[in-house]
Amino acid sequence: MLALPIFFNIKNRRCVVIGGGEVATRKVNMLLKASAAITLYSPEICHELADMVTTGDIQYVHAKFELSQIADACMVIAATNDEAVNVAVSVACKAQNIPVNVVDAPDLCTFTMGSIIDRSPVVIAISSEGNAPVLARYIRTKIETMLPATYGRIASIAGEFRDAVKAKFPTTQARRRFWEGVLQGPMVERVLSGQEQAARELLGSLLSDADATANKGEVFLVGGGPGDPDLLTFRALRLMQQCDVCVYDKLISPEVMELVRRDAELIYVGKSRDQHTLPQEEINELLVKLALQGKRVLRLKGGDPFIFGRGGEEIETLMQHGVPFQVVPGISAANGVSSYAGIPLTHRDYAHACLFITGHLKAKENSKELMLDLDWVAMSRPRQTVVIYMGLVGLKEICEKLILHGVAATMPVAVVQQGTTQRQKVVIATLADLAEKVVAAGLKPPCLTIVGEVVQLREKLNWFEPNTQKAE
Ligand SMILES: C[S@@+](CC[C@H](N)C(=O)[O-])C[C@H]1O[C@@H](n2cnc3c(N)ncnc32)[C@H](O)[C@@H]1O
């Protein structure tokens, strides 16, 4: 983010506009909407501005730009067609720390106003940080169509009840919960259809009927998919926006984390192979504790919570404590990663079955030594695809054991690192040379391994090109 979006209260405050043409008029109109006290300096002004001077909406001083004009201004807008004047205004304002906007000259500005959707008191501003104003306007048009013109009325009516809601619900969490319920209910429809008094009455009765002491804690066990945020389900996104606290794993991509409600408390419980930030039992207990505090807990897991995700154990503990929960499936790494690598997991000619296994190393009984405990016979059957989760460390041994159990050393294998993201890397090899190639490519977890004839289809079907620039 190059600039911080803020909403600046300029009501009755001195705002200076330099310039008297059409562009200046547009800016003046915008400032007037925010009830600014505008003084405009220019050697000449257009008819529209002259009318505003007559009606007393703005003050006009017939003058060329001078330093003294910006004194005591809370903001200055330069809208002249004289570049030297625009530069002079910018330099003078910057020297005095006065916010300055020079129309169509982002380098001379210390603030810009973005593309605005006005549903006062709801106001939305969109900025492309000067890169693509047309795109910003396009986005504005899209949002405009989603927000009926009367939306601002909802905010005004909510404002009337603000103090009463505050008095009834002692915590911000409870207040937010109340408003979320109201905004998803029939009150909104009443306002939109013009029945404002009925909407007020409904809001009043919702407020008096609400139980301010009820414990509304619950857990959303949500699959966050393999990394690309576009692979989230609608339900996942909705719940991500509703949570009070988010308990998340190492596998959740930064792009997916971006979509969690901004104000939610974030608790990292990430696990890597040899470093468990929180043991599973403690994660289970943490979820119970947070829910019993009345919080809406988002338990965000990579991929699908029920595929090598220990989601079952978490909800078992929730059930034991009577904590309400819901489970939202996610796209598992096998599905997402294989699709983005152009490798269909089944295919009429090559594979009629698909096996998901975990290549996680386990400690031998009474020893610290690690070993792979896999069903090699099942994994070595022909005409199937084997997908191995968490297998990077044991990869060499997996390949050797598969060959030992009769799989051809030439069997194609793919290892995909951070699949579906802009950081995706794919290594294609055979069982014989895979381990070596993976080391040479410097792959790091998370990686998914796909073993089977289907891997050769990638040559024809590869479609996803990660944008390496975006990945950096
Ligand atoms: C603990 S398992 C969790 C699997 C998850 N529940 C799922 O359904 O995808 C973690 C393993 O999933 C695989 N994985 C998850 N996301 C991945 C990605 N974007 N690219 C490659 N492998 C991934 C890796 O093998 C990683 O070690």
Coordinates of C-alpha atoms and ligand atoms in Angstrom, one line a residue:
M1 CA 0.0 0.0 0.0
L2 CA 1.6 3.3 -1.1
A3 CA -0.9 5.6 0.6
L4 CA -3.1 5.2 3.7
P5 CA -6.9 5.6 3.0
I6 CA -8.4 8.0 5.5
F7 CA -11.7 9.9 5.8
F8 CA -10.9 13.5 6.5
N9 CA -13.4 15.7 8.3
I10 CA -13.2 19.1 6.6
K11 CA -16.6 20.5 7.7
N12 CA -16.4 24.3 8.0
R13 CA -12.6 24.1 7.7
R14 CA -10.6 26.3 5.4
C15 CA -9.9 24.5 2.1
V16 CA -8.0 26.3 -0.7
V17 CA -8.5 25.7 -4.4
I18 CA -6.1 27.3 -6.9
G19 CA -7.6 27.5 -10.4
G20 CA -10.9 28.5 -11.8
G21 CA -11.8 26.2 -14.7
E22 CA -13.8 23.1 -15.2
V23 CA -11.4 20.8 -13.3
A24 CA -11.4 23.2 -10.3
T25 CA -15.2 23.1 -10.4
R26 CA -15.3 19.3 -10.1
K27 CA -13.0 19.5 -7.0
V28 CA -15.0 22.3 -5.5
N29 CA -18.2 20.3 -5.9
M30 CA -16.6 17.4 -4.1
L31 CA -15.4 19.6 -1.2
L32 CA -18.8 21.2 -0.9
K33 CA -20.4 17.8 -0.4
A34 CA -18.1 17.5 2.7
S35 CA -19.2 21.0 3.8
A36 CA -15.8 22.6 3.5
A37 CA -15.2 26.4 3.8
I38 CA -13.7 27.0 0.4
T39 CA -11.6 29.9 -0.8
L40 CA -10.7 29.9 -4.4
Y41 CA -7.8 31.9 -5.9
S42 CA -7.6 32.4 -9.7
P43 CA -7.1 35.3 -12.1
E44 CA -10.4 34.2 -13.8
I45 CA -13.3 31.8 -13.1
C46 CA -15.8 29.9 -15.2
H47 CA -19.6 30.6 -15.1
E48 CA -20.4 27.7 -12.8
L49 CA -17.9 28.8 -10.2
A50 CA -19.1 32.4 -10.6
D51 CA -22.6 31.1 -9.7
M52 CA -21.3 29.5 -6.6
V53 CA -19.7 32.8 -5.6
T54 CA -23.0 34.5 -6.0
T55 CA -24.9 32.0 -3.9
G56 CA -22.2 32.3 -1.2
D57 CA -21.2 28.6 -1.5
I58 CA -17.5 29.6 -2.0
Q59 CA -15.3 32.6 -1.4
Y60 CA -13.4 33.9 -4.4
V61 CA -10.3 36.0 -4.5
H62 CA -9.3 37.4 -7.9
A63 CA -5.6 36.7 -7.8
K64 CA -2.7 34.7 -9.1
F65 CA -1.1 32.2 -6.8
E66 CA 0.9 33.5 -3.9
L67 CA 2.4 31.8 -0.9
S68 CA 0.2 33.7 1.6
Q69 CA -2.9 32.1 0.1
I70 CA -2.3 28.7 1.6
A71 CA -1.8 29.9 5.2
D72 CA -4.1 28.1 7.7
A73 CA -5.5 25.8 5.0
C74 CA -6.3 22.3 6.1
M75 CA -5.9 21.2 2.6
V76 CA -5.1 22.7 -0.8
I77 CA -6.1 21.6 -4.3
A78 CA -4.2 22.9 -7.3
A79 CA -6.3 22.6 -10.5
T80 CA -4.7 25.1 -12.9
N81 CA -3.5 24.4 -16.5
D82 CA -0.2 26.0 -15.7
E83 CA 2.4 23.4 -14.7
A84 CA 4.7 25.9 -13.1
V85 CA 1.9 27.1 -10.8
N86 CA 0.9 23.6 -9.9
V87 CA 4.5 22.7 -9.0
A88 CA 4.8 25.9 -6.9
V89 CA 1.7 25.1 -5.0
S90 CA 2.9 21.6 -4.3
V91 CA 6.3 22.7 -3.2
A92 CA 4.9 25.3 -0.9
C93 CA 2.3 23.0 0.7
K94 CA 4.9 20.2 1.2
A95 CA 7.2 22.7 2.9
Q96 CA 4.5 23.6 5.4
N97 CA 3.1 20.0 5.8
I98 CA -0.3 21.1 4.3
P99 CA -2.0 18.2 2.5
V100 CA -2.0 19.0 -1.2
N101 CA -3.6 17.5 -4.3
V102 CA -2.5 18.5 -7.7
V103 CA -5.0 17.3 -10.3
D104 CA -3.6 14.6 -12.7
A105 CA -0.1 14.9 -11.2
P106 CA 0.3 12.1 -8.6
D107 CA 4.0 13.0 -8.0
L108 CA 3.0 16.5 -6.8
C109 CA 0.3 15.2 -4.4
T110 CA 0.5 14.2 -0.8
F111 CA -3.0 12.9 -1.0
T112 CA -5.5 11.7 -3.7
M113 CA -9.2 11.3 -3.4
G114 CA -9.9 8.0 -5.2
S115 CA -13.1 7.1 -7.0
I116 CA -16.0 7.8 -4.6
I117 CA -19.3 6.0 -4.1
D118 CA -21.5 8.3 -2.0
R119 CA -24.3 6.6 0.0
S120 CA -23.9 9.1 2.9
P121 CA -23.3 8.4 5.7
V122 CA -21.8 5.4 3.9
V123 CA -18.9 6.4 1.7
I124 CA -16.6 4.2 -0.3
A125 CA -13.4 5.4 -1.9
I126 CA -11.4 3.3 -4.4
S127 CA -7.8 3.9 -5.3
S128 CA -5.5 2.2 -7.8
E129 CA -2.6 4.3 -6.4
G130 CA -2.5 6.2 -9.6
N131 CA -1.8 3.0 -11.7
A132 CA -5.1 2.5 -13.3
P133 CA -7.8 5.2 -12.7
V134 CA -10.0 3.6 -15.3
L135 CA -9.9 0.3 -13.5
A136 CA -10.8 2.1 -10.2
R137 CA -13.8 3.7 -12.0
Y138 CA -14.8 0.3 -13.4
I139 CA -14.7 -1.2 -9.9
R140 CA -16.8 1.8 -8.6
T141 CA -19.4 1.1 -11.3
K142 CA -19.6 -2.6 -10.2
I143 CA -19.9 -1.7 -6.5
E144 CA -22.5 1.0 -7.4
T145 CA -24.7 -1.6 -8.9
M146 CA -24.5 -3.8 -5.8
L147 CA -25.4 -1.0 -3.4
P148 CA -29.0 0.4 -3.7
A149 CA -29.1 4.1 -3.4
T150 CA -31.0 3.9 -0.2
Y151 CA -28.2 2.1 1.6
G152 CA -27.2 5.2 3.3
R153 CA -30.6 5.3 5.0
I154 CA -29.8 2.0 6.7
A155 CA -26.7 3.6 8.2
S156 CA -28.7 6.6 9.4
I157 CA -31.3 4.5 11.1
A158 CA -28.6 2.3 12.7
G159 CA -27.0 5.6 13.9
E160 CA -30.3 6.5 15.7
F161 CA -30.0 3.2 17.7
R162 CA -26.3 3.3 18.3
D163 CA -26.4 4.6 21.9
A164 CA -29.2 2.2 22.9
V165 CA -27.3 -0.7 21.5
K166 CA -24.2 0.4 23.3
A167 CA -26.1 0.6 26.6
K168 CA -27.6 -2.9 26.2
F169 CA -24.5 -4.8 25.1
P170 CA -21.4 -4.1 27.2
T171 CA -18.8 -5.6 24.8
T172 CA -17.9 -4.6 21.2
Q173 CA -18.1 -8.2 20.3
A174 CA -21.7 -8.5 21.5
R175 CA -22.6 -5.3 19.7
R176 CA -21.1 -6.4 16.5
R177 CA -22.9 -9.7 16.7
F178 CA -26.2 -7.8 17.2
W179 CA -25.7 -5.6 14.2
E180 CA -24.6 -8.5 12.0
G181 CA -27.9 -10.2 12.9
V182 CA -29.8 -7.0 12.1
L183 CA -28.1 -6.4 8.8
Q184 CA -28.8 -9.9 7.6
G185 CA -32.4 -9.8 8.6
P186 CA -35.7 -8.2 7.4
M187 CA -34.9 -4.7 8.8
V188 CA -32.7 -4.0 5.7
E189 CA -35.5 -5.0 3.3
R190 CA -37.9 -2.6 5.1
V191 CA -35.6 0.3 4.6
L192 CA -34.9 -0.6 1.0
S193 CA -38.6 -0.7 0.3
G194 CA -39.1 2.7 1.9
Q195 CA -40.8 1.4 5.1
E196 CA -38.5 3.3 7.4
Q197 CA -40.9 3.6 10.3
A198 CA -41.5 -0.2 10.2
A199 CA -37.8 -0.7 10.1
R200 CA -37.3 1.4 13.2
E201 CA -40.0 -0.5 15.1
L202 CA -38.5 -3.8 14.1
L203 CA -35.0 -2.7 15.2
G204 CA -36.5 -1.5 18.5
S205 CA -38.2 -4.8 19.2
L206 CA -35.1 -6.8 18.2
L207 CA -33.1 -4.8 20.7
S208 CA -35.5 -5.2 23.6
D209 CA -35.9 -8.9 22.9
A210 CA -32.1 -9.6 22.6
D211 CA -30.5 -11.5 25.4
A212 CA -27.3 -9.5 26.2
T213 CA -25.9 -12.2 28.4
A214 CA -26.3 -15.3 26.1
N215 CA -23.0 -17.1 25.3
K216 CA -22.9 -17.2 21.5
G217 CA -19.5 -18.8 21.2
E218 CA -19.0 -21.3 18.3
V219 CA -16.3 -22.7 16.1
F220 CA -16.1 -22.6 12.3
L221 CA -13.8 -25.4 11.2
V222 CA -12.9 -24.1 7.7
G223 CA -10.9 -25.5 4.9
G224 CA -8.8 -22.7 3.5
G225 CA -7.8 -24.6 0.3
P226 CA -4.2 -25.0 -1.0
G227 CA -3.3 -21.4 -1.3
D228 CA -5.1 -19.5 -4.1
P229 CA -7.7 -17.4 -2.4
D230 CA -10.1 -17.8 -5.4
L231 CA -10.4 -21.5 -4.4
L232 CA -12.2 -20.7 -1.1
T233 CA -15.9 -21.6 -0.9
F234 CA -18.5 -18.9 -0.5
R235 CA -19.3 -20.2 2.9
A236 CA -15.6 -20.2 4.0
L237 CA -15.3 -16.5 2.9
R238 CA -18.5 -15.6 4.7
L239 CA -17.4 -17.2 8.0
M240 CA -13.9 -15.7 7.6
Q241 CA -15.6 -12.3 7.6
Q242 CA -17.6 -13.0 10.8
C243 CA -15.1 -14.4 13.2
D244 CA -13.8 -12.7 16.4
V245 CA -10.7 -14.8 16.5
C246 CA -8.8 -16.8 13.9
V247 CA -6.7 -19.8 14.9
Y248 CA -4.6 -20.6 11.8
D249 CA -2.0 -23.0 10.5
K250 CA 1.3 -22.6 8.8
L251 CA -0.2 -23.8 5.5
I252 CA -2.6 -20.8 5.1
S253 CA -1.2 -18.6 2.4
P254 CA -0.8 -14.8 3.0
E255 CA -3.4 -14.2 0.3
V256 CA -6.0 -16.2 2.1
M257 CA -5.1 -14.6 5.5
E258 CA -5.8 -11.2 3.8
L259 CA -9.5 -12.2 3.6
V260 CA -10.0 -12.8 7.4
R261 CA -11.9 -10.1 9.1
R262 CA -9.5 -7.2 9.7
D263 CA -10.3 -6.8 13.3
A264 CA -10.2 -10.4 14.3
E265 CA -7.5 -11.5 16.7
L266 CA -5.1 -13.8 15.0
I267 CA -3.6 -16.8 16.8
Y268 CA -0.9 -18.7 15.0
V269 CA -0.7 -22.4 15.9
G270 CA 1.3 -23.4 12.8
K271 CA 3.0 -26.7 12.6
S272 CA 6.0 -27.6 10.6
R273 CA 7.4 -31.1 10.5
D274 CA 9.8 -30.9 13.4
Q275 CA 8.5 -27.9 15.2
H276 CA 5.0 -28.0 16.6
T277 CA 4.2 -24.5 17.7
L278 CA 1.2 -25.9 19.8
P279 CA 0.6 -29.6 20.4
Q280 CA -2.7 -30.8 18.9
E281 CA -4.3 -31.4 22.3
E282 CA -3.6 -27.8 23.2
I283 CA -5.1 -26.5 20.0
N284 CA -8.2 -28.6 20.7
E285 CA -8.4 -27.0 24.2
L286 CA -7.7 -23.6 22.9
L287 CA -10.7 -23.8 20.6
V288 CA -13.0 -24.8 23.5
K289 CA -11.6 -22.0 25.7
L290 CA -12.2 -19.3 23.1
A291 CA -15.7 -20.5 22.2
L292 CA -16.6 -20.6 25.9
Q293 CA -15.6 -17.0 26.2
G294 CA -18.4 -16.3 23.7
K295 CA -16.2 -15.8 20.7
R296 CA -16.8 -16.9 17.2
V297 CA -13.7 -18.9 16.5
L298 CA -12.5 -19.4 12.9
R299 CA -10.3 -22.5 12.9
L300 CA -8.7 -22.0 9.5
K301 CA -6.8 -25.0 8.1
G302 CA -4.9 -25.6 4.9
G303 CA -6.7 -27.6 2.2
D304 CA -9.6 -29.7 3.6
P305 CA -9.9 -30.0 7.4
F306 CA -10.8 -33.7 7.2
I307 CA -7.9 -34.7 4.9
F308 CA -4.7 -35.1 6.9
G309 CA -5.9 -32.1 8.8
R310 CA -6.8 -33.6 12.3
G311 CA -10.1 -31.8 12.0
G312 CA -11.9 -34.8 13.4
E313 CA -10.0 -34.6 16.6
E314 CA -10.8 -31.0 17.0
I315 CA -14.5 -31.4 16.6
E316 CA -14.5 -34.4 18.9
T317 CA -13.2 -32.2 21.7
L318 CA -15.7 -29.5 20.8
M319 CA -18.5 -32.1 21.1
Q320 CA -17.3 -33.3 24.4
H321 CA -17.6 -29.7 25.7
G322 CA -21.0 -29.0 24.0
V323 CA -19.5 -26.2 21.9
P324 CA -21.5 -25.6 18.7
F325 CA -19.5 -25.9 15.5
Q326 CA -19.8 -26.2 11.7
V327 CA -17.3 -27.7 9.2
V328 CA -16.7 -26.1 5.9
P329 CA -14.8 -28.4 3.4
G330 CA -12.0 -27.0 1.4
I331 CA -10.2 -28.0 -1.7
S332 CA -7.5 -30.4 -0.7
A333 CA -3.9 -30.1 -1.9
A334 CA -4.4 -33.2 -4.1
N335 CA -7.3 -31.6 -6.0
G336 CA -6.0 -28.1 -6.2
V337 CA -2.3 -28.8 -6.8
S338 CA -2.9 -31.5 -9.4
S339 CA -5.3 -29.2 -11.3
Y340 CA -2.8 -26.3 -11.3
A341 CA 0.0 -28.6 -12.4
G342 CA -2.0 -29.9 -15.3
I343 CA -2.1 -33.5 -14.0
P344 CA -5.5 -35.2 -13.9
L345 CA -5.5 -37.6 -11.0
T346 CA -7.5 -40.2 -12.9
H347 CA -7.6 -40.8 -16.7
R348 CA -9.4 -43.4 -18.8
D349 CA -6.1 -44.7 -20.3
Y350 CA -3.8 -44.5 -17.2
A351 CA -5.4 -44.5 -13.8
H352 CA -8.7 -45.8 -12.5
A353 CA -8.1 -45.2 -8.9
C354 CA -6.3 -42.6 -6.7
L355 CA -4.7 -43.1 -3.3
F356 CA -4.1 -40.3 -0.9
I357 CA -1.4 -41.1 1.6
T358 CA 0.8 -39.3 4.1
G359 CA 4.6 -39.7 3.9
H360 CA 5.0 -38.3 7.4
L361 CA 7.9 -40.0 9.2
K362 CA 7.0 -41.6 12.5
A363 CA 9.2 -42.4 15.5
K364 CA 10.0 -46.1 15.9
E365 CA 8.7 -47.7 19.1
N366 CA 11.0 -46.9 22.1
S367 CA 13.4 -45.0 19.8
K368 CA 14.0 -41.5 18.4
E369 CA 14.7 -43.0 15.0
L370 CA 12.2 -42.0 12.3
M371 CA 10.6 -44.4 9.8
L372 CA 8.0 -44.6 7.1
D373 CA 5.1 -46.9 7.9
L374 CA 3.2 -47.2 4.6
D375 CA 1.3 -49.9 2.8
W376 CA 3.8 -50.5 0.0
V377 CA 1.8 -53.2 -1.6
A378 CA -1.3 -51.0 -2.0
M379 CA 0.9 -48.2 -3.2
S380 CA 2.5 -50.3 -5.9
R381 CA -0.6 -51.5 -7.7
P382 CA -0.8 -50.7 -11.4
R383 CA -3.3 -48.2 -13.1
Q384 CA -3.6 -45.9 -10.1
T385 CA -2.2 -42.6 -9.0
V386 CA -0.6 -42.2 -5.7
V387 CA -0.7 -38.7 -4.1
I388 CA 1.7 -38.3 -1.2
Y389 CA 1.2 -35.5 1.3
M390 CA 4.1 -34.4 3.6
G391 CA 6.5 -36.7 1.9
L392 CA 9.4 -34.4 1.1
V393 CA 11.8 -35.7 3.7
G394 CA 11.2 -39.4 3.1
L395 CA 11.1 -39.0 -0.7
K396 CA 14.2 -40.9 -1.5
E397 CA 13.1 -43.9 0.6
I398 CA 9.6 -43.8 -0.8
C399 CA 11.0 -44.0 -4.4
E400 CA 13.3 -46.8 -3.5
K401 CA 10.6 -48.8 -1.7
L402 CA 8.2 -48.4 -4.6
I403 CA 10.8 -49.7 -7.0
L404 CA 11.5 -52.6 -4.6
H405 CA 7.8 -53.5 -4.7
G406 CA 7.7 -53.7 -8.4
V407 CA 6.9 -50.2 -9.7
A408 CA 9.0 -49.4 -12.8
A409 CA 11.9 -47.1 -12.1
T410 CA 10.8 -45.1 -15.1
M411 CA 7.4 -44.3 -13.6
P412 CA 6.8 -40.6 -13.9
V413 CA 6.6 -38.5 -10.7
A414 CA 5.8 -34.9 -10.1
V415 CA 6.7 -32.9 -7.0
V416 CA 4.8 -29.6 -6.7
Q417 CA 5.9 -26.9 -4.2
Q418 CA 3.3 -24.4 -3.0
G419 CA 0.8 -25.4 -5.7
T420 CA -1.9 -23.1 -6.9
T421 CA 0.0 -20.0 -5.7
Q422 CA 2.2 -17.6 -7.7
R423 CA 5.1 -19.4 -6.0
Q424 CA 4.3 -22.8 -7.5
K425 CA 7.3 -24.9 -8.7
V426 CA 7.0 -28.2 -10.4
V427 CA 9.7 -30.9 -10.7
I428 CA 9.1 -33.8 -13.1
A429 CA 11.2 -36.9 -12.8
T430 CA 11.1 -40.6 -12.6
L431 CA 11.2 -42.8 -9.5
A432 CA 14.8 -43.4 -10.2
D433 CA 16.0 -39.8 -10.3
L434 CA 13.4 -37.9 -8.4
A435 CA 15.2 -37.5 -5.1
E436 CA 18.2 -36.0 -6.8
K437 CA 16.2 -33.6 -9.0
V438 CA 14.2 -32.3 -6.0
V439 CA 17.4 -31.5 -4.1
A440 CA 18.9 -29.8 -7.1
A441 CA 15.8 -27.7 -7.5
G442 CA 15.9 -26.7 -3.8
L443 CA 12.3 -27.5 -3.2
K444 CA 10.9 -26.7 0.3
P445 CA 7.6 -27.6 2.0
P446 CA 4.8 -27.6 1.4
C447 CA 5.3 -30.1 -1.4
L448 CA 2.9 -32.7 -2.9
T449 CA 4.2 -35.7 -4.7
I450 CA 2.1 -37.4 -7.5
V451 CA 3.2 -40.8 -8.7
G452 CA 1.7 -42.4 -11.8
E453 CA 1.4 -42.5 -15.5
V454 CA -1.0 -39.5 -15.4
V455 CA 2.0 -37.3 -14.7
Q456 CA 3.1 -37.5 -18.3
L457 CA -0.1 -35.6 -19.3
R458 CA 1.4 -32.4 -17.9
E459 CA 3.4 -32.0 -21.0
K460 CA 0.1 -31.5 -23.0
L461 CA -2.2 -30.1 -20.3
N462 CA 0.0 -27.6 -18.4
W463 CA -2.0 -24.4 -18.3
F464 CA -1.1 -22.4 -15.2
E465 CA 1.8 -20.0 -15.4
P466 CA 2.7 -18.6 -12.0
N467 CA 3.5 -14.9 -12.1
T468 CA 7.0 -15.0 -10.7
Q469 CA 7.1 -11.2 -10.3
K470 CA 4.0 -11.3 -8.1
A471 CA 5.5 -14.1 -6.0
E472 CA 8.5 -12.0 -4.9
Ligands
LIG1 C1 -0.8 -31.6 7.2 S1 -1.1 -31.8 5.5 C2 -2.6 -31.0 5.4 C3 -3.3 -31.3 4.2 C4 -4.6 -30.4 4.0 N1 -5.5 -30.7 5.0 C5 -5.2 -30.6 2.6 O1 -6.3 -31.1 2.5 O2 -4.6 -30.3 1.6 C6 0.1 -30.8 4.8 C7 0.6 -31.2 3.5 O3 -0.3 -30.9 2.4 C8 0.4 -30.7 1.2 N2 0.1 -29.3 0.8 C9 -0.8 -28.5 1.3 N3 -0.9 -27.4 0.5 C10 0.0 -27.5 -0.5 C11 0.4 -26.7 -1.6 N4 -0.2 -25.5 -1.8 N5 1.3 -27.2 -2.4 C12 1.8 -28.4 -2.2 N6 1.5 -29.2 -1.2 C13 0.6 -28.8 -0.4 C14 1.9 -30.8 1.6 O4 2.2 -32.2 1.3 C15 1.9 -30.6 3.0 O5 3.0 -31.1 3.7

